[in-house]
Amino acid sequence: METLEIPEPIRERCRSARRAVVFSGAGVSRESGLDTFRGAGGLWERMRPEELATPEAFRADPGKVWRWYAWRWKTAAGAQPNPAHYALVRWETLFPAFHLITQNVDGLHARAGSRGVLELHGTLLTARCHRCGRQRDMGEAIAASPEKPPACDCGGLFRPAVVWFGENLDPEVLSQAQEEAARCDLFLSVGTSSTVYPAAGLIELAQRAGACVIEVNPEPTPFSRRMDLCLGAPAGVAVPFSPRRSRAAG
Ligand code: BJW
Ligand code: ZN
């Protein structure tokens, strides 16, 4: 079902929800002018992921990977949160427990005002030494060395503190996300192709927990047929109008 109409039984499940989880992906930032990864116009129509978003790519050509992330950092730093980001800040106040789990590395949820965002794939705003783990501000690192990754005192190179293919997600962040997905009663998946694991596995955890699972995406995903409701619209349109706990429901 691809509609913005929300059937009454789903509205009721939203009104009575006590633990809500939102799981977001690159589509949420599309209306802020940032590219998604997959699909028409996506970043990976122009670039192959294995040439840029893997530790092997960084080892083979650190300059190329650094320049791509410097460009991504500049684009993200120049972007503004959109109505979907702001609507999700309000979601925090609508449920007794609320968790925002994002795959995005652009920092726009936090800039909109969301608190305690679980960033599954790290952040573009921080650089980390690949050898000793020392961290520094990504903007400062790019300003100091725009063309190639700056060297750390230990002799290692700084890289963006994002999670590349083949790398483990931060175990604490992942386990908290899995815990919340497995005990929520409302799960909103928004702006993600739901193809990258273990992140996409959160949807299955919520489904297994019996949560009401809603997808917001203009395009179908591998999970669409198993959703309680699919809102086939851009995040900036659908999220602000998504069902909310009404005052009357307390
Ligand atoms: C709109 C919209 C609008 C457009 N409004 N919507 C199990 C099964 C199969 C494979 C694996 C598995 N477990 C692990 C793997 C391997 C791999 C993986 O998942 N591969 C699959 C792709 C097949 N996973 C990993 O490697 C992960 N690590 C791991 O598992 O460690 C253990 C391990 C160790 C050693 C060996 C193997 C495993 C790490 C994954 C890290 C992902 N990193 C990236 C890059 C981050 C840095 C960067 O930003 O450059 O994260 S990849 C990229 O994809 C990025 C995203 O966070 C992630 C998800 O993408 P997302 O957000 O869904 O974006 P898109 O573009 O895919 O979709 C956008 C959607 O928006 C579309 O559907 C549009 O329709 C929609 N949209 N406009 C709403 N206005
Ligand atoms: Zn170091």
Tab-separated table of C-alpha atoms and ligand atoms in Angstrom:
chain	number	residue	atom	x	y	z
A	1	MET	CA	0.000	0.000	0.000
A	2	GLU	CA	1.586	3.270	-1.057
A	3	THR	CA	-0.455	6.069	0.393
A	4	LEU	CA	-0.354	8.784	3.005
A	5	GLU	CA	-3.649	7.582	4.377
A	6	ILE	CA	-3.241	6.003	7.762
A	7	PRO	CA	-5.836	3.355	8.596
A	8	GLU	CA	-7.474	3.730	12.004
A	9	PRO	CA	-6.040	0.474	13.461
A	10	ILE	CA	-2.515	1.747	12.702
A	11	ARG	CA	-3.351	5.158	14.164
A	12	GLU	CA	-4.519	3.429	17.302
A	13	ARG	CA	-1.306	1.397	17.580
A	14	CYS	CA	0.661	4.644	17.198
A	15	ARG	CA	-1.448	6.408	19.813
A	16	SER	CA	-0.973	3.622	22.316
A	17	ALA	CA	2.742	3.059	21.600
A	18	ARG	CA	5.018	3.478	24.618
A	19	ARG	CA	8.426	2.667	23.120
A	20	ALA	CA	9.080	4.163	19.698
A	21	VAL	CA	12.156	3.675	17.532
A	22	VAL	CA	12.966	5.572	14.361
A	23	PHE	CA	15.511	4.046	12.002
A	24	SER	CA	16.761	6.511	9.395
A	25	GLY	CA	18.877	6.432	6.256
A	26	ALA	CA	20.251	8.673	3.543
A	27	GLY	CA	16.788	9.437	2.109
A	28	VAL	CA	16.027	11.579	5.172
A	29	SER	CA	18.791	13.979	4.158
A	30	ARG	CA	17.854	13.966	0.458
A	31	GLU	CA	15.614	17.005	0.925
A	32	SER	CA	18.570	18.778	2.557
A	33	GLY	CA	20.368	18.409	-0.769
A	34	LEU	CA	22.575	15.435	0.179
A	35	ASP	CA	22.870	12.506	-2.212
A	36	THR	CA	21.693	9.026	-1.307
A	37	PHE	CA	24.028	6.083	-1.999
A	38	ARG	CA	21.908	3.826	-4.142
A	39	GLY	CA	19.341	4.408	-6.863
A	40	ALA	CA	18.995	7.056	-9.543
A	41	GLY	CA	21.368	9.975	-8.944
A	42	GLY	CA	22.895	8.188	-5.929
A	43	LEU	CA	26.569	8.552	-5.027
A	44	TRP	CA	27.315	5.027	-6.191
A	45	GLU	CA	25.977	5.564	-9.658
A	46	ARG	CA	29.162	7.630	-10.148
A	47	MET	CA	31.569	5.751	-7.819
A	48	ARG	CA	32.090	2.144	-6.894
A	49	PRO	CA	31.688	1.602	-3.135
A	50	GLU	CA	34.683	-0.711	-2.960
A	51	GLU	CA	36.872	2.084	-4.379
A	52	LEU	CA	35.900	4.450	-1.594
A	53	ALA	CA	34.101	2.966	1.379
A	54	THR	CA	36.378	0.105	2.401
A	55	PRO	CA	39.605	-0.140	4.432
A	56	GLU	CA	41.227	-1.711	1.349
A	57	ALA	CA	40.382	1.376	-0.719
A	58	PHE	CA	41.965	3.616	1.933
A	59	ARG	CA	45.116	1.499	2.011
A	60	ALA	CA	45.341	1.477	-1.801
A	61	ASP	CA	44.734	5.182	-2.386
A	62	PRO	CA	44.360	7.215	0.824
A	63	GLY	CA	44.353	10.540	-1.065
A	64	LYS	CA	41.431	9.559	-3.277
A	65	VAL	CA	39.347	8.390	-0.316
A	66	TRP	CA	40.285	11.466	1.746
A	67	ARG	CA	39.309	13.899	-1.054
A	68	TRP	CA	35.961	12.162	-1.515
A	69	TYR	CA	35.204	12.455	2.199
A	70	ALA	CA	36.444	16.057	2.248
A	71	TRP	CA	33.875	16.791	-0.462
A	72	ARG	CA	31.188	14.893	1.477
A	73	TRP	CA	32.114	16.809	4.671
A	74	LYS	CA	31.831	20.177	2.892
A	75	THR	CA	28.456	19.246	1.390
A	76	ALA	CA	27.130	18.070	4.761
A	77	ALA	CA	28.504	21.114	6.609
A	78	GLY	CA	26.764	23.400	4.104
A	79	ALA	CA	23.416	21.560	4.319
A	80	GLN	CA	20.539	22.403	6.642
A	81	PRO	CA	18.196	19.997	8.422
A	82	ASN	CA	14.826	19.641	6.664
A	83	PRO	CA	11.232	19.217	7.935
A	84	ALA	CA	11.764	15.458	8.451
A	85	HIS	CA	14.723	16.057	10.794
A	86	TYR	CA	12.732	18.652	12.752
A	87	ALA	CA	9.629	16.448	12.927
A	88	LEU	CA	11.762	13.687	14.449
A	89	VAL	CA	12.935	16.067	17.180
A	90	ARG	CA	9.264	16.441	18.181
A	91	TRP	CA	8.831	12.634	18.231
A	92	GLU	CA	11.049	12.604	21.351
A	93	THR	CA	8.235	14.276	23.265
A	94	LEU	CA	5.442	12.046	21.967
A	95	PHE	CA	6.323	8.729	23.563
A	96	PRO	CA	7.398	7.671	27.052
A	97	ALA	CA	10.528	6.146	25.459
A	98	PHE	CA	11.998	7.157	22.124
A	99	HIS	CA	15.206	6.232	20.311
A	100	LEU	CA	16.514	7.588	17.031
A	101	ILE	CA	18.874	5.173	15.306
A	102	THR	CA	20.522	6.484	12.165
A	103	GLN	CA	22.776	5.104	9.482
A	104	ASN	CA	23.596	8.665	8.449
A	105	VAL	CA	27.008	10.173	9.109
A	106	ASP	CA	26.059	13.782	8.259
A	107	GLY	CA	25.147	14.951	11.781
A	108	LEU	CA	21.905	16.578	10.588
A	109	HIS	CA	19.667	14.863	13.177
A	110	ALA	CA	21.765	16.339	15.996
A	111	ARG	CA	21.925	19.717	14.286
A	112	ALA	CA	18.122	19.727	14.110
A	113	GLY	CA	18.073	19.140	17.878
A	114	SER	CA	17.632	15.378	18.279
A	115	ARG	CA	19.326	14.093	21.425
A	116	GLY	CA	21.108	10.811	22.027
A	117	VAL	CA	21.131	9.784	18.372
A	118	LEU	CA	22.616	6.322	17.864
A	119	GLU	CA	24.918	6.668	14.846
A	120	LEU	CA	25.333	3.121	13.568
A	121	HIS	CA	27.789	4.006	10.799
A	122	GLY	CA	29.803	6.587	12.726
A	123	THR	CA	30.237	10.231	11.840
A	124	LEU	CA	31.737	12.323	9.098
A	125	LEU	CA	32.363	15.132	11.582
A	126	THR	CA	35.283	13.391	13.283
A	127	ALA	CA	38.606	12.114	11.935
A	128	ARG	CA	40.293	9.153	13.617
A	129	CYS	CA	43.854	7.859	13.317
A	130	HIS	CA	43.680	4.466	11.645
A	131	ARG	CA	46.557	3.244	13.802
A	132	CYS	CA	46.189	4.647	17.369
A	133	GLY	CA	42.549	5.763	17.274
A	134	ARG	CA	43.261	9.408	18.242
A	135	GLN	CA	40.382	11.665	17.230
A	136	ARG	CA	40.217	15.226	15.923
A	137	ASP	CA	37.691	17.486	14.248
A	138	MET	CA	37.224	16.498	10.598
A	139	GLY	CA	36.844	20.136	9.430
A	140	GLU	CA	40.153	21.072	11.037
A	141	ALA	CA	41.866	18.006	9.593
A	142	ILE	CA	40.606	18.872	6.086
A	143	ALA	CA	41.651	22.522	6.468
A	144	ALA	CA	45.137	21.394	7.536
A	145	SER	CA	45.437	18.891	4.703
A	146	PRO	CA	42.784	19.105	1.974
A	147	GLU	CA	44.389	16.738	-0.563
A	148	LYS	CA	45.692	13.837	1.493
A	149	PRO	CA	44.955	12.475	4.957
A	150	PRO	CA	47.004	14.245	7.632
A	151	ALA	CA	49.520	12.149	9.551
A	152	CYS	CA	49.123	11.493	13.255
A	153	ASP	CA	52.007	11.808	15.764
A	154	CYS	CA	52.097	7.999	15.871
A	155	GLY	CA	52.876	7.858	12.142
A	156	GLY	CA	49.387	6.639	11.216
A	157	LEU	CA	46.952	8.468	8.964
A	158	PHE	CA	43.707	10.170	9.889
A	159	ARG	CA	40.554	8.806	8.241
A	160	PRO	CA	36.890	9.701	8.669
A	161	ALA	CA	35.320	8.071	11.750
A	162	VAL	CA	32.722	6.279	9.633
A	163	VAL	CA	32.094	2.542	9.318
A	164	TRP	CA	33.258	1.093	6.026
A	165	PHE	CA	32.175	-2.195	4.462
A	166	GLY	CA	33.825	-5.120	6.206
A	167	GLU	CA	34.341	-3.114	9.418
A	168	ASN	CA	32.535	-3.837	12.648
A	169	LEU	CA	30.008	-1.356	13.933
A	170	ASP	CA	30.709	0.037	17.408
A	171	PRO	CA	29.553	-2.940	19.524
A	172	GLU	CA	27.975	-0.746	22.220
A	173	VAL	CA	26.025	1.362	19.735
A	174	LEU	CA	24.900	-1.734	17.829
A	175	SER	CA	23.804	-3.628	20.921
A	176	GLN	CA	21.850	-0.646	22.271
A	177	ALA	CA	20.152	-0.247	18.878
A	178	GLN	CA	19.315	-3.965	18.771
A	179	GLU	CA	17.981	-3.878	22.330
A	180	GLU	CA	15.700	-0.936	21.583
A	181	ALA	CA	14.458	-2.430	18.306
A	182	ALA	CA	13.696	-5.708	20.063
A	183	ARG	CA	11.545	-4.069	22.754
A	184	CYS	CA	9.787	-1.257	20.888
A	185	ASP	CA	6.106	-1.260	20.025
A	186	LEU	CA	6.368	1.286	17.188
A	187	PHE	CA	9.191	1.249	14.622
A	188	LEU	CA	9.445	3.820	11.829
A	189	SER	CA	11.938	3.061	9.061
A	190	VAL	CA	12.534	6.166	7.005
A	191	GLY	CA	14.667	6.928	3.942
A	192	THR	CA	16.667	3.717	3.849
A	193	SER	CA	17.025	1.087	1.137
A	194	SER	CA	17.288	-1.447	4.003
A	195	THR	CA	20.014	-3.363	2.191
A	196	VAL	CA	23.020	-2.881	4.483
A	197	TYR	CA	23.523	-5.225	7.440
A	198	PRO	CA	23.571	-5.500	10.385
A	199	ALA	CA	21.600	-2.191	10.318
A	200	ALA	CA	18.684	-3.544	8.251
A	201	GLY	CA	18.380	-6.442	10.699
A	202	LEU	CA	16.856	-3.976	13.188
A	203	ILE	CA	13.662	-4.028	11.133
A	204	GLU	CA	13.440	-7.802	11.570
A	205	LEU	CA	14.038	-7.482	15.310
A	206	ALA	CA	11.161	-5.002	15.625
A	207	GLN	CA	8.895	-7.215	13.551
A	208	ARG	CA	9.736	-10.234	15.678
A	209	ALA	CA	8.952	-8.159	18.785
A	210	GLY	CA	5.464	-7.558	17.407
A	211	ALA	CA	5.965	-3.810	16.915
A	212	CYS	CA	3.875	-1.817	14.476
A	213	VAL	CA	6.408	-1.295	11.676
A	214	ILE	CA	5.968	1.596	9.250
A	215	GLU	CA	8.133	2.500	6.260
A	216	VAL	CA	8.510	5.959	4.707
A	217	ASN	CA	10.157	5.775	1.289
A	218	PRO	CA	9.076	6.912	-2.197
A	219	GLU	CA	10.430	3.573	-3.509
A	220	PRO	CA	9.749	0.027	-2.321
A	221	THR	CA	12.448	-1.804	-0.351
A	222	PRO	CA	13.042	-5.521	0.315
A	223	PHE	CA	10.967	-5.078	3.502
A	224	SER	CA	7.999	-3.178	2.039
A	225	ARG	CA	5.755	-6.223	1.637
A	226	ARG	CA	6.214	-7.154	5.271
A	227	MET	CA	5.460	-3.661	6.678
A	228	ASP	CA	2.290	-2.821	8.579
A	229	LEU	CA	2.154	0.379	6.532
A	230	CYS	CA	4.200	1.920	3.705
A	231	LEU	CA	4.011	5.652	3.187
A	232	GLY	CA	5.248	6.142	-0.382
A	233	ALA	CA	6.280	9.770	-0.083
A	234	PRO	CA	9.393	11.842	0.632
A	235	ALA	CA	10.418	11.965	4.284
A	236	GLY	CA	9.881	15.738	4.502
A	237	VAL	CA	6.259	15.229	3.519
A	238	ALA	CA	5.407	11.973	5.305
A	239	VAL	CA	7.248	12.263	8.626
A	240	PRO	CA	5.643	15.548	9.768
A	241	PHE	CA	2.248	14.001	8.999
A	242	SER	CA	2.984	10.612	10.482
A	243	PRO	CA	0.582	9.423	13.141
A	244	ARG	CA	1.321	10.809	16.563
A	245	ARG	CA	0.161	10.156	19.991
A	246	SER	CA	-2.679	12.599	20.513
A	247	ARG	CA	-3.111	14.674	23.656
A	248	ALA	CA	-6.434	12.934	24.250
A	249	ALA	CA	-4.688	9.540	24.380
A	250	GLY	CA	-2.478	10.886	27.192
B	1	BJW	C1	13.963	8.856	0.207
B	1	BJW	C2	13.959	10.117	-0.302
B	1	BJW	C3	13.243	11.039	0.361
B	1	BJW	C4	15.263	8.906	-1.622
B	1	BJW	N1	12.572	10.668	1.472
B	1	BJW	N2	13.342	8.414	1.268
B	1	BJW	C5	24.430	-9.855	6.056
B	1	BJW	C6	23.950	-10.116	4.798
B	1	BJW	C7	24.595	-9.596	3.657
B	1	BJW	C8	25.734	-8.822	3.788
B	1	BJW	C9	26.221	-8.559	5.036
B	1	BJW	C10	25.576	-9.085	6.146
B	1	BJW	N3	26.256	-8.654	7.253
B	1	BJW	C11	27.288	-7.891	6.867
B	1	BJW	C12	27.305	-7.828	5.513
B	1	BJW	C13	28.302	-7.074	4.690
B	1	BJW	C14	27.998	-5.615	4.560
B	1	BJW	C15	26.649	-5.454	3.863
B	1	BJW	O1	25.635	-5.169	4.459
B	1	BJW	N4	26.622	-5.620	2.544
B	1	BJW	C16	25.369	-5.492	1.771
B	1	BJW	C17	25.405	-4.189	0.983
B	1	BJW	C18	25.221	-6.696	0.918
B	1	BJW	N5	28.005	-4.959	5.856
B	1	BJW	C19	29.124	-4.542	6.423
B	1	BJW	O2	30.210	-4.700	5.907
B	1	BJW	C20	29.002	-3.856	7.787
B	1	BJW	N6	29.944	-4.407	8.689
B	1	BJW	C21	29.812	-5.629	9.216
B	1	BJW	O3	28.834	-6.291	9.026
B	1	BJW	O4	30.866	-6.008	10.011
B	1	BJW	C22	30.994	-7.405	10.273
B	1	BJW	C23	31.882	-7.942	9.179
B	1	BJW	C24	33.243	-7.886	9.379
B	1	BJW	C25	34.087	-8.413	8.363
B	1	BJW	C26	33.534	-8.898	7.169
B	1	BJW	C27	32.151	-8.901	6.988
B	1	BJW	C28	31.323	-8.427	8.007
B	1	BJW	C29	29.370	-2.376	7.680
B	1	BJW	C30	28.437	-1.616	6.830
B	1	BJW	C31	28.941	-0.176	6.726
B	1	BJW	C32	28.120	0.633	5.743
B	1	BJW	N7	28.812	1.860	5.492
B	1	BJW	C33	28.196	2.827	4.607
B	1	BJW	C34	29.232	3.930	4.325
B	1	BJW	C35	29.395	4.820	5.550
B	1	BJW	C36	30.367	5.910	5.308
B	1	BJW	C37	29.905	6.874	4.252
B	1	BJW	O5	28.883	7.534	4.430
B	1	BJW	O6	30.602	6.950	3.252
B	1	BJW	O7	27.021	3.361	5.203
B	1	BJW	S1	27.576	2.100	3.105
B	1	BJW	C38	26.188	3.164	2.969
B	1	BJW	O8	24.994	2.355	3.034
B	1	BJW	C39	26.200	4.042	4.219
B	1	BJW	C40	24.766	4.012	4.641
B	1	BJW	O9	24.628	4.328	6.008
B	1	BJW	C41	24.337	2.609	4.282
B	1	BJW	C42	22.855	2.440	4.132
B	1	BJW	O10	22.371	3.204	3.078
B	1	BJW	P1	20.956	3.934	3.196
B	1	BJW	O11	21.000	4.942	4.270
B	1	BJW	O12	19.885	2.928	3.247
B	1	BJW	O13	20.939	4.758	1.806
B	1	BJW	P2	20.548	4.225	0.340
B	1	BJW	O14	21.124	5.180	-0.629
B	1	BJW	O15	20.850	2.811	0.162
B	1	BJW	O16	18.957	4.356	0.324
B	1	BJW	C43	18.315	5.614	0.385
B	1	BJW	C44	16.827	5.370	0.340
B	1	BJW	O17	16.185	6.625	0.470
B	1	BJW	C45	16.329	4.765	-0.992
B	1	BJW	O18	15.539	3.620	-0.704
B	1	BJW	C46	15.482	5.871	-1.616
B	1	BJW	O19	14.338	5.388	-2.292
B	1	BJW	C47	15.077	6.661	-0.407
B	1	BJW	N8	14.807	8.075	-0.643
B	1	BJW	N9	14.787	10.137	-1.460
B	1	BJW	C48	12.625	9.357	1.891
B	1	BJW	N10	13.155	12.323	-0.054
B	2	ZN	ZN	47.816	7.849	15.637
